[in-house]
Each structure stands twice: as C-alpha cells, then as structure tokens.
PDB file of C-alpha atoms in Angstrom:
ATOM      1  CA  UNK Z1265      39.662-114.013  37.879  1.00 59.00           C
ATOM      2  CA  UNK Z1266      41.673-111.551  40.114  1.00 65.00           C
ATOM      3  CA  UNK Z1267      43.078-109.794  37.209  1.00 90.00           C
ATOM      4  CA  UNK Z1268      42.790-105.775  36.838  1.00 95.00           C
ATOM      5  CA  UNK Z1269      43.780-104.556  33.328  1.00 96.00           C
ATOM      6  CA  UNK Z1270      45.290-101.300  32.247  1.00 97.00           C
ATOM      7  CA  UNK Z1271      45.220 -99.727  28.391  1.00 97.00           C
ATOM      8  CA  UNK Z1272      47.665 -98.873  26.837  1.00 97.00           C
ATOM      9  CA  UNK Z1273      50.632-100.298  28.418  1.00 96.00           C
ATOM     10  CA  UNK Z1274      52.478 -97.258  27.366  1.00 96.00           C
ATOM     11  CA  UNK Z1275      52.165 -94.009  26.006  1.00 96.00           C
ATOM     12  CA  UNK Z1276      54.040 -90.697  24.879  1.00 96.00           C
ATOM     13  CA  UNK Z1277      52.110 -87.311  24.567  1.00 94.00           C
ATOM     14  CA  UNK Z1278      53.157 -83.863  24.491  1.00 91.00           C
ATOM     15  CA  UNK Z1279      52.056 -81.216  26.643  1.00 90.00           C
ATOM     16  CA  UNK Z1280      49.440 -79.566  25.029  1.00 89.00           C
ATOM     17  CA  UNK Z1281      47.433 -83.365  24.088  1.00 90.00           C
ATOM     18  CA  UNK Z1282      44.589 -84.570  25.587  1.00 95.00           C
ATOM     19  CA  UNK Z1283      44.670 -88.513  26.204  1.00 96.00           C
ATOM     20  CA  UNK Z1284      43.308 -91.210  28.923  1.00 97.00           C
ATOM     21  CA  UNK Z1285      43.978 -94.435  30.853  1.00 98.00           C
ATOM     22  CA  UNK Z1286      41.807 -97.113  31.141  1.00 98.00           C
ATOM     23  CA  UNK Z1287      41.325 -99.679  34.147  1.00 98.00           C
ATOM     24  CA  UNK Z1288      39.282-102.391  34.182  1.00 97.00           C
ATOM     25  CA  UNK Z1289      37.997-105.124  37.059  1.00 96.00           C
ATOM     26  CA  UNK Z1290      35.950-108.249  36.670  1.00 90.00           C
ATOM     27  CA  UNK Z1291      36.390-109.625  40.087  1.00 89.00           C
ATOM     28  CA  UNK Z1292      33.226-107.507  41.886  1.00 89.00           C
ATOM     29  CA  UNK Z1293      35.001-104.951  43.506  1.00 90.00           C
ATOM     30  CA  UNK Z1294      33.255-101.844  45.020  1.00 88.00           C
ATOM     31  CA  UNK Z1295      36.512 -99.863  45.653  1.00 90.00           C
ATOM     32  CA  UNK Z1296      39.140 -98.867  43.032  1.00 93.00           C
ATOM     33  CA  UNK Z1297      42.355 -96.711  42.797  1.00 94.00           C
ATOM     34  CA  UNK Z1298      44.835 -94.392  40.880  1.00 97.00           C
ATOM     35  CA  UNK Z1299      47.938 -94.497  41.797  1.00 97.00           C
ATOM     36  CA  UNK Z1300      51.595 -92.556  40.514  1.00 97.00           C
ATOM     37  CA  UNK Z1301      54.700 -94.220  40.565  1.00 97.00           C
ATOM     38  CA  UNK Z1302      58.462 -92.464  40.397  1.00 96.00           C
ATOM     39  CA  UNK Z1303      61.162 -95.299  39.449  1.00 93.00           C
ATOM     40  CA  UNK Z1304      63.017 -96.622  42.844  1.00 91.00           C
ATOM     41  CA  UNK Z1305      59.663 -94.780  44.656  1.00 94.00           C
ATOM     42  CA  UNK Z1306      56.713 -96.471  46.242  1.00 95.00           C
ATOM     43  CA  UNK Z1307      53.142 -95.715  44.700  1.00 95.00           C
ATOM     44  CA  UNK Z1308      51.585 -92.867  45.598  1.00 94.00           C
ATOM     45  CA  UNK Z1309      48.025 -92.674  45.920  1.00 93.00           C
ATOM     46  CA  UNK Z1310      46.245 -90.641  43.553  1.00 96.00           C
ATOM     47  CA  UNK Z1311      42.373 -90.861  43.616  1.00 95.00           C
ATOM     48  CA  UNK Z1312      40.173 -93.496  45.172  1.00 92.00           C
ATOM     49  CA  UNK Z1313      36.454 -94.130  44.080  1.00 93.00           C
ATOM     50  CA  UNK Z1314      34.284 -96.194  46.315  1.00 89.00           C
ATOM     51  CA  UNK Z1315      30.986 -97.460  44.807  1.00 90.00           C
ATOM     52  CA  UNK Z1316      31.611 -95.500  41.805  1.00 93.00           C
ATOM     53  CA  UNK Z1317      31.561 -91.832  44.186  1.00 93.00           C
ATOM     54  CA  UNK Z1318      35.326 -90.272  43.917  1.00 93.00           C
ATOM     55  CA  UNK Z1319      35.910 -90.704  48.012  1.00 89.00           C
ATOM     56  CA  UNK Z1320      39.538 -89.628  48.257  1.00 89.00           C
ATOM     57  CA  UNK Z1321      41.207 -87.120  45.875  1.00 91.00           C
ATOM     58  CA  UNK Z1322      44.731 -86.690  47.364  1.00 91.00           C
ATOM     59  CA  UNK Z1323      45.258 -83.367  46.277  1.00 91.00           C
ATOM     60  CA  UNK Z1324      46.049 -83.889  42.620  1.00 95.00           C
ATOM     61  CA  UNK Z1325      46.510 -80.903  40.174  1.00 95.00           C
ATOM     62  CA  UNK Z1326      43.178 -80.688  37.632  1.00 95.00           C
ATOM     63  CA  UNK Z1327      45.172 -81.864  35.138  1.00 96.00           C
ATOM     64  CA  UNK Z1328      44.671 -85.033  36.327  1.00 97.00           C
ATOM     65  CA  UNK Z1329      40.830 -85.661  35.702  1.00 97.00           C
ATOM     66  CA  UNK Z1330      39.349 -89.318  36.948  1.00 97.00           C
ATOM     67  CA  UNK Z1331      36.184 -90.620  35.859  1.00 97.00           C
ATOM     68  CA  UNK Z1332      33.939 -93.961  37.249  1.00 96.00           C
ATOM     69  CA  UNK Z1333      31.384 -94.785  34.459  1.00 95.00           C
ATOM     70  CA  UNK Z1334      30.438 -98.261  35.669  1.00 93.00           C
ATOM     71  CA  UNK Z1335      31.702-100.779  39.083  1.00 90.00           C
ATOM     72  CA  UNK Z1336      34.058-101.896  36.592  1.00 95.00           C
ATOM     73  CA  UNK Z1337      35.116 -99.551  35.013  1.00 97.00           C
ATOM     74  CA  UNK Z1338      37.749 -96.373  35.717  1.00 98.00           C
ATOM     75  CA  UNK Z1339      39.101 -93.557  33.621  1.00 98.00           C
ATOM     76  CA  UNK Z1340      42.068 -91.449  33.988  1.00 98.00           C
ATOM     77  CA  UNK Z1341      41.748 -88.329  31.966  1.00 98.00           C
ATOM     78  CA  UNK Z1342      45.090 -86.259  31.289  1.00 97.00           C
ATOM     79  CA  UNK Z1343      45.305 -82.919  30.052  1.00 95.00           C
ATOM     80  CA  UNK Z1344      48.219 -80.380  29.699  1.00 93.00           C
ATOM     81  CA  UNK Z1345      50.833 -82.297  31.474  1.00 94.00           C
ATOM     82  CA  UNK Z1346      54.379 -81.705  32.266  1.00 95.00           C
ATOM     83  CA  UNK Z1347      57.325 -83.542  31.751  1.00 95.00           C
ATOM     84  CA  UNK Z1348      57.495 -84.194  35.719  1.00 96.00           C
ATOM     85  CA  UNK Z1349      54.186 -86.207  35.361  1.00 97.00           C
ATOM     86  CA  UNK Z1350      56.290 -88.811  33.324  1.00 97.00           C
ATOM     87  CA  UNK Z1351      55.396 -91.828  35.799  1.00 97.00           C
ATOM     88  CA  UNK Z1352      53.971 -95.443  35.675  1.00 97.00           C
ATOM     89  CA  UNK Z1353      50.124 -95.167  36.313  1.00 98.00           C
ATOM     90  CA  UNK Z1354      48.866 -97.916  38.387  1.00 97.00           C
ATOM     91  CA  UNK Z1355      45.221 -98.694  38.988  1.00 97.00           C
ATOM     92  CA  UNK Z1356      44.176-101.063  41.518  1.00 94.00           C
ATOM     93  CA  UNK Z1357      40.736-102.681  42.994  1.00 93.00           C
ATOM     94  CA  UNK Z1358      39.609-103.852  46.326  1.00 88.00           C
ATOM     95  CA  UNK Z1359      36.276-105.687  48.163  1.00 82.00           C
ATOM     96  CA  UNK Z1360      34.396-103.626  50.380  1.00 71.00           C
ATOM     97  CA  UNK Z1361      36.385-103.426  53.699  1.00 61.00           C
ATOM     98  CA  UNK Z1362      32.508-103.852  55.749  1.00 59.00           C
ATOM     99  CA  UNK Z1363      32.424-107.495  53.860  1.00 56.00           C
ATOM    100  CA  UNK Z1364      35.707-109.066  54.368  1.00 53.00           C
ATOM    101  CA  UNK Z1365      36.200-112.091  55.474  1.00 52.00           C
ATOM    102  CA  UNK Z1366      39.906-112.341  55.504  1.00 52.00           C
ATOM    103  CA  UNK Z1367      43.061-110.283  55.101  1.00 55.00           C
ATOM    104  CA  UNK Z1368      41.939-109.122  51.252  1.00 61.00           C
ATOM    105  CA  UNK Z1369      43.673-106.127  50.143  1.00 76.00           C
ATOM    106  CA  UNK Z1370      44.220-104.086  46.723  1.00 87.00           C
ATOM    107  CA  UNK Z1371      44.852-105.641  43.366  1.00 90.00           C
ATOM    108  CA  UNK Z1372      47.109-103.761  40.945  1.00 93.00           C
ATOM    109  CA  UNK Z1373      47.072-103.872  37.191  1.00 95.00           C
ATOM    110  CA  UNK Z1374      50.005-103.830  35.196  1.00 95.00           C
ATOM    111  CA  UNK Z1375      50.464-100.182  35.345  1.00 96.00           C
ATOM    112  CA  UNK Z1376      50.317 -97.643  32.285  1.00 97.00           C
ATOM    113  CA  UNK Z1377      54.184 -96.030  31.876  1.00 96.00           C
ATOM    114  CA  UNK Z1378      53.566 -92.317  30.645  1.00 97.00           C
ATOM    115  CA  UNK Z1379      56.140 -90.114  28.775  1.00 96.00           C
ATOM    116  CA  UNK Z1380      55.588 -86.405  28.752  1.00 96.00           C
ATOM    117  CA  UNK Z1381      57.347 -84.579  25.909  1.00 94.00           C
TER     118      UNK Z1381
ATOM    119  CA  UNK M  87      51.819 -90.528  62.311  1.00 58.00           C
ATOM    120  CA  UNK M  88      51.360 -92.354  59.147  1.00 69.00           C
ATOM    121  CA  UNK M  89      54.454 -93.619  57.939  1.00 90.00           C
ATOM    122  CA  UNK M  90      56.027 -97.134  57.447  1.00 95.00           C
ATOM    123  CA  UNK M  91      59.803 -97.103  57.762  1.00 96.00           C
ATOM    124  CA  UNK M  92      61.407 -99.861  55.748  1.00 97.00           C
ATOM    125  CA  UNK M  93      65.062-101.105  55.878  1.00 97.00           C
ATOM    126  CA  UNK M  94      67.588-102.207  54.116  1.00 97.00           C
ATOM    127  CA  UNK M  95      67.070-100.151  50.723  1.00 97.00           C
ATOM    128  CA  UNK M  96      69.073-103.112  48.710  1.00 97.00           C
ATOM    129  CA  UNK M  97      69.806-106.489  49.773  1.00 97.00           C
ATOM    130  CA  UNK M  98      72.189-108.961  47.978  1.00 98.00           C
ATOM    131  CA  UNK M  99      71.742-112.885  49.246  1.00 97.00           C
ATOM    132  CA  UNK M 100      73.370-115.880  47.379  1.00 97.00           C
ATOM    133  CA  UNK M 101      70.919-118.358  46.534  1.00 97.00           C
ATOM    134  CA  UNK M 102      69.461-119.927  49.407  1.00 97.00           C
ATOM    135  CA  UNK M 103      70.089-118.097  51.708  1.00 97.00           C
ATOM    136  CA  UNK M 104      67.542-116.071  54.251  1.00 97.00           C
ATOM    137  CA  UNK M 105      66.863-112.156  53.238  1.00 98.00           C
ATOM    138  CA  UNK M 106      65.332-110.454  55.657  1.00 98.00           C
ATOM    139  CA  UNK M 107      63.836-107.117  55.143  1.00 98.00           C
ATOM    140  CA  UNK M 108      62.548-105.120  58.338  1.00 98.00           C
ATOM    141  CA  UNK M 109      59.521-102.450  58.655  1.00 98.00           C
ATOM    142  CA  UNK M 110      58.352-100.246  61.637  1.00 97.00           C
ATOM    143  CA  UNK M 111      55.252 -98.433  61.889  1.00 95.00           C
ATOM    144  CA  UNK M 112      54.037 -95.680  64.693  1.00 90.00           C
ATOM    145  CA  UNK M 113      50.570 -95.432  64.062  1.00 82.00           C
ATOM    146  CA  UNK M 114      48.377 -97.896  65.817  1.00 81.00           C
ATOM    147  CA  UNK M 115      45.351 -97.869  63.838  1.00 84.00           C
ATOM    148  CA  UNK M 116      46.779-100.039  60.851  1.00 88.00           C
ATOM    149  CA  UNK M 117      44.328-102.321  60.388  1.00 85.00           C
ATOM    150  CA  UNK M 118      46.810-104.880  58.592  1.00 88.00           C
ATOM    151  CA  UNK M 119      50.019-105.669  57.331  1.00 93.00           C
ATOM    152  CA  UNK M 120      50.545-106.394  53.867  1.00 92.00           C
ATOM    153  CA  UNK M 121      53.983-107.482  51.501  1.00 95.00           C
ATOM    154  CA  UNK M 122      54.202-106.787  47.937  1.00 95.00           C
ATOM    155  CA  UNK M 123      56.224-107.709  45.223  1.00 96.00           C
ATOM    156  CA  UNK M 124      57.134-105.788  41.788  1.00 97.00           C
ATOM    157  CA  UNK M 125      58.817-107.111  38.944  1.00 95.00           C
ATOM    158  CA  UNK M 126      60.214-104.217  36.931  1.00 90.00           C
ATOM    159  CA  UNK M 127      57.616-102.771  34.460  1.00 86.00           C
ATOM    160  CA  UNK M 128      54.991-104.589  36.293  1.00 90.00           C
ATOM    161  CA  UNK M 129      52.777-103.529  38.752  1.00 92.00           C
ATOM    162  CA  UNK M 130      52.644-104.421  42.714  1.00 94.00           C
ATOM    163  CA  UNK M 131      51.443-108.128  43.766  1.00 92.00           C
ATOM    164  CA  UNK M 132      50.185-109.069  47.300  1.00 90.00           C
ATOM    165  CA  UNK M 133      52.794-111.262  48.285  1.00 92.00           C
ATOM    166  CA  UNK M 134      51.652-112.512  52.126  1.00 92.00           C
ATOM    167  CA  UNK M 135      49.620-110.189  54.509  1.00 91.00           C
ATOM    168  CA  UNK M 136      48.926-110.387  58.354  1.00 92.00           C
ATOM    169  CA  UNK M 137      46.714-108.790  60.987  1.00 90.00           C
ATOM    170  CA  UNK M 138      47.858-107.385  64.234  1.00 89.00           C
ATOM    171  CA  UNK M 139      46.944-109.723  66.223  1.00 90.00           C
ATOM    172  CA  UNK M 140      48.716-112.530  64.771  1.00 93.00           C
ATOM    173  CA  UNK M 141      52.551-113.301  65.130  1.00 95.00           C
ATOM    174  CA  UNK M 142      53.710-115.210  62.707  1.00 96.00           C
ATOM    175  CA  UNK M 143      52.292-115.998  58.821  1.00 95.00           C
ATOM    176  CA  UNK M 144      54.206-118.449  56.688  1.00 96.00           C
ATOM    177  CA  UNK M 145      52.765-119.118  52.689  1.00 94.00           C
ATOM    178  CA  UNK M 146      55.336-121.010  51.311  1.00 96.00           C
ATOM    179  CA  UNK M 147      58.589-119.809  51.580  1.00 97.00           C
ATOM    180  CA  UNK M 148      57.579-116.633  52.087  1.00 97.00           C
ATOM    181  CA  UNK M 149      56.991-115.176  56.130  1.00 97.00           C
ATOM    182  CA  UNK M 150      55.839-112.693  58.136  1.00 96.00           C
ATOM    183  CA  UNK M 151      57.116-111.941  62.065  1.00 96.00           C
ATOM    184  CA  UNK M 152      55.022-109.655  63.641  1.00 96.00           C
ATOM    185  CA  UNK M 153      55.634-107.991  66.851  1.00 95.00           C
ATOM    186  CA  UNK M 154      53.095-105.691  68.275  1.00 93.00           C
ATOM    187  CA  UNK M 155      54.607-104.178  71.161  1.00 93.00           C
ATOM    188  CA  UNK M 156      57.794-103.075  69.229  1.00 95.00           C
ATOM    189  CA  UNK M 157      55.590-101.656  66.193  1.00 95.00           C
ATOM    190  CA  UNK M 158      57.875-103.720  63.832  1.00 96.00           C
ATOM    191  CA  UNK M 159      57.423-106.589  61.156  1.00 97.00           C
ATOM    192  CA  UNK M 160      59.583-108.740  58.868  1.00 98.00           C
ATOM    193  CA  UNK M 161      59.562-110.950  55.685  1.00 98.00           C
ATOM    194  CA  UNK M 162      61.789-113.679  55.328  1.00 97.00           C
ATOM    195  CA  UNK M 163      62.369-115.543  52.286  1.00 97.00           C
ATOM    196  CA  UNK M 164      63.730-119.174  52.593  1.00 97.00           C
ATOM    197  CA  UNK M 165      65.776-120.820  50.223  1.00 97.00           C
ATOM    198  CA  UNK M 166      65.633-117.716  48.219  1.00 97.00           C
ATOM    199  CA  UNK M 167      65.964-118.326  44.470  1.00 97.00           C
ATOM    200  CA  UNK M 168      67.310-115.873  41.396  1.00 97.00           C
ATOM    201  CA  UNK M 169      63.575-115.447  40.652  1.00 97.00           C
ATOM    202  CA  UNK M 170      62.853-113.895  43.554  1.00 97.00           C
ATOM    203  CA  UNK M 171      64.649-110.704  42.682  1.00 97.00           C
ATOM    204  CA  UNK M 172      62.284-107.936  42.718  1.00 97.00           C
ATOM    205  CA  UNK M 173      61.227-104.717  44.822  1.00 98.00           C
ATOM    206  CA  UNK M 174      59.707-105.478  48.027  1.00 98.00           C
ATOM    207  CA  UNK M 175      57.087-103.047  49.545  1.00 97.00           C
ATOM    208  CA  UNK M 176      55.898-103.470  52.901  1.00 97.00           C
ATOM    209  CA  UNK M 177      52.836-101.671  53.715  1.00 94.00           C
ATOM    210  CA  UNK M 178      50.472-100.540  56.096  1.00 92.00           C
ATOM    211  CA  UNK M 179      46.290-100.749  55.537  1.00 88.00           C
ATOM    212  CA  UNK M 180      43.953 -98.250  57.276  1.00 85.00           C
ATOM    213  CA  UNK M 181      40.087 -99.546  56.576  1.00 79.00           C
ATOM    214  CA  UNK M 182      37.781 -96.737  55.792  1.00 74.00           C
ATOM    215  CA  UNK M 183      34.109 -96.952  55.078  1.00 68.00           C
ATOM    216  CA  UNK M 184      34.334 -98.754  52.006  1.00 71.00           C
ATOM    217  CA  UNK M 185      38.170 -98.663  50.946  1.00 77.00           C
ATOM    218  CA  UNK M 186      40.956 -99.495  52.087  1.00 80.00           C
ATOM    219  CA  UNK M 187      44.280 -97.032  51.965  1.00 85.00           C
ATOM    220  CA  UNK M 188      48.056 -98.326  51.703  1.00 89.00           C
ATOM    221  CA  UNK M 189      50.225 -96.644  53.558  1.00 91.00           C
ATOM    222  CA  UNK M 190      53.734 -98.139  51.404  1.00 94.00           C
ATOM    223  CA  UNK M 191      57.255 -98.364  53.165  1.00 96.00           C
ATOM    224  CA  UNK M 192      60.158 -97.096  50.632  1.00 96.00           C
ATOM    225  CA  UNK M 193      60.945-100.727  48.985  1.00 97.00           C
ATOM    226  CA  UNK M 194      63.891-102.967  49.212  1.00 98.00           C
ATOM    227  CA  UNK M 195      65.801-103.995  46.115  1.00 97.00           C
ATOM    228  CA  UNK M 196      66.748-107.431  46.412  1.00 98.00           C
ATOM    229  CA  UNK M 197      69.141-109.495  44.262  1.00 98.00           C
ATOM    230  CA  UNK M 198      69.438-113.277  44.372  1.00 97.00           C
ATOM    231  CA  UNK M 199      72.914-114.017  42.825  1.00 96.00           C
ATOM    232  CA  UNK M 200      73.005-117.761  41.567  1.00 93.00           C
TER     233      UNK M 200
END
C-alpha cells in the first residue's frame, strides 16, 4: 500500500472558523509533511514531523497549527485564516533517509483544496 | 544556493513525439534527483528519480540524463501520448537526519495534442 490519504477533499470556511485536515499513512513511514500549493506554483513546504517530533516549521504564521498524534497519523489545524491562504493542502510521507535502500522519496496524498471566505 | 531552475514553463508535442524538459541546480549537496507528475486536482507522483552518480535512468518511456559537471538534468518522454499531459516538477532532495526536503523546480505544463 503506498497510498497517503487526505480528508476532506475540499473545504470552504470563513475567517473567523476553526476547522482541520487530516493525513493519513499505512506504509511505515517515520517522516511526514505539510505542504501549500498556489495554482501554476510548485509546493511549498510547510511543516515536517520526523518520528512524530515537528523537525522543520518553515516559518508558518500560528494560524497554521500542525499536530502528530500517532506514526500515522497528521493533523493540520486552521484558525482565523485569510482569503490568501486559499490553496491546495498537500500532505506527504517518507522512510527514514538512515534506512534507505534505494532512491525512495516523498509520497503525496491527494491534496485538500481550501477556500477562504 | 538552493534553487532548481526548470525550463520550458509550457511545452506542446504532437503525439509521439520527444518532450524534453531541462533543470539546473547550483547546490552540490542534493542528495538526489527526483521527477514528478500532477494531474490537475491531484496531488504530486514520483515519476522516475536518480542519484548523482548515475547518468542515465530509463523506466519505461520515461528518462532521466544526468550530467554532473554541468549541474543539469533532463526528462524525456518517448512516444509521448495525450495522457501524458500533466505538470512536471523536477526536484532536488537534501537528506537530513530523518527526512528528506524537496527542493521543487517551477513545473512545466505539457500538452500532448492527438
């Protein structure tokens, strides 16, 4: 199974609501991912947890509040957005880079597209 | 400096023909070289990847020229086909501890007219 999921597939909130993303692996992997997404843009890296410990936050605004309950498991809370924050969400997973064998890199799920009213 | 530069930004090929899309890097601690594809509304897929220290990668139709000295790689697509259409990210992968981080080029647009 290299699949990563991503709930819901879409979703429109206003600025003052209070919502999340959800990402989930099945596939072992110690290493997952937030990314952002502008149409006609490449991703842009958001947050990265390794081994469920938030390694990398690339200077994102607190409204943007990730959460690692479990390996498999990882949250995106949103609060207070603006309109500019209107993006496709992308979470991806990864193997530890120490065990690789081969040229493995990051999975992506499906992506979450966010409207901010 | 950690930046992929990725050209052309839209490419239009009649079916089976070659596309090419180009990438050049400056920093020499990438790690590897990975391709992906994105169907619109969907999210990346690893399309082919290659380490430094190889040349060439072929899966498929799908390959990869590599050339170290020059800091540049390619993806060629034979016998491209309509499905093919899609955005194509080249990318650059720096190892850490226990992640990896994607360093994306821009994306190419390509269009495989029938």
């Amino acid at each position: 199974d290299t699949e990563v999921t991503q709930t819901p597939k879409h979703l429109v909130m206003g600025m003052t609501n209070k919502k999340s993303l959800k990402c989930e692996q099945h596939m072992g992997h110690r290493a997952m991912y937030w990314y952002k997404q502008k149409a006609k843009k490449p991703p842009e890296l958001m947050f990265v947890y390794s081994y469920e410990k938030l390694s990398i936050n690339e200077s994102v605004p607190s409204r943007f509040s990730p959460e690692c309950p479990n390996s498999s498991l990882l949250n995106l809370h949103l609060h207070a957005l603006q309109p500019e924050d209107s993006a496709l969400y992308l979470c991806a997973s990864s193997q530890d880079p120490t065990v690789l064998a081969g040229v493995e890199t990051q999975y992506f799920g499906p992506g979450t597209r966010l409207l901010v009213l | 400096q950690q930046q992929v530069k990725q050209s052309p930004q839209s490419l239009i090929v009649q079916k089976g023909g070659i596309p090419i899309i180009n990438c050049a890097y400056e920093n020499t601690a990438f790690d590897y070289f990975p391709w992906y594809q994105q169907f619109p509304g969907k999210g990346p897929a690893l399309l082919i990847a290659i380490r430094p220290d190889v040349s060439e990668k072929k899966e498929g139709r799908f390959t990869i020229s590599f050339n170290k000295s020059a800091k540049q790689f390619s993806l060629h697509i034979m016998d491209s086909q309509p499905g093919d259409s899609a955005t194509y990210f080249c990318a650059a992968t720096i190892l850490r501890s226990s992640a990896s981080k994607i360093i994306f080029g821009s994306g190419t647009r390509l269009s495989i007219r029938p």
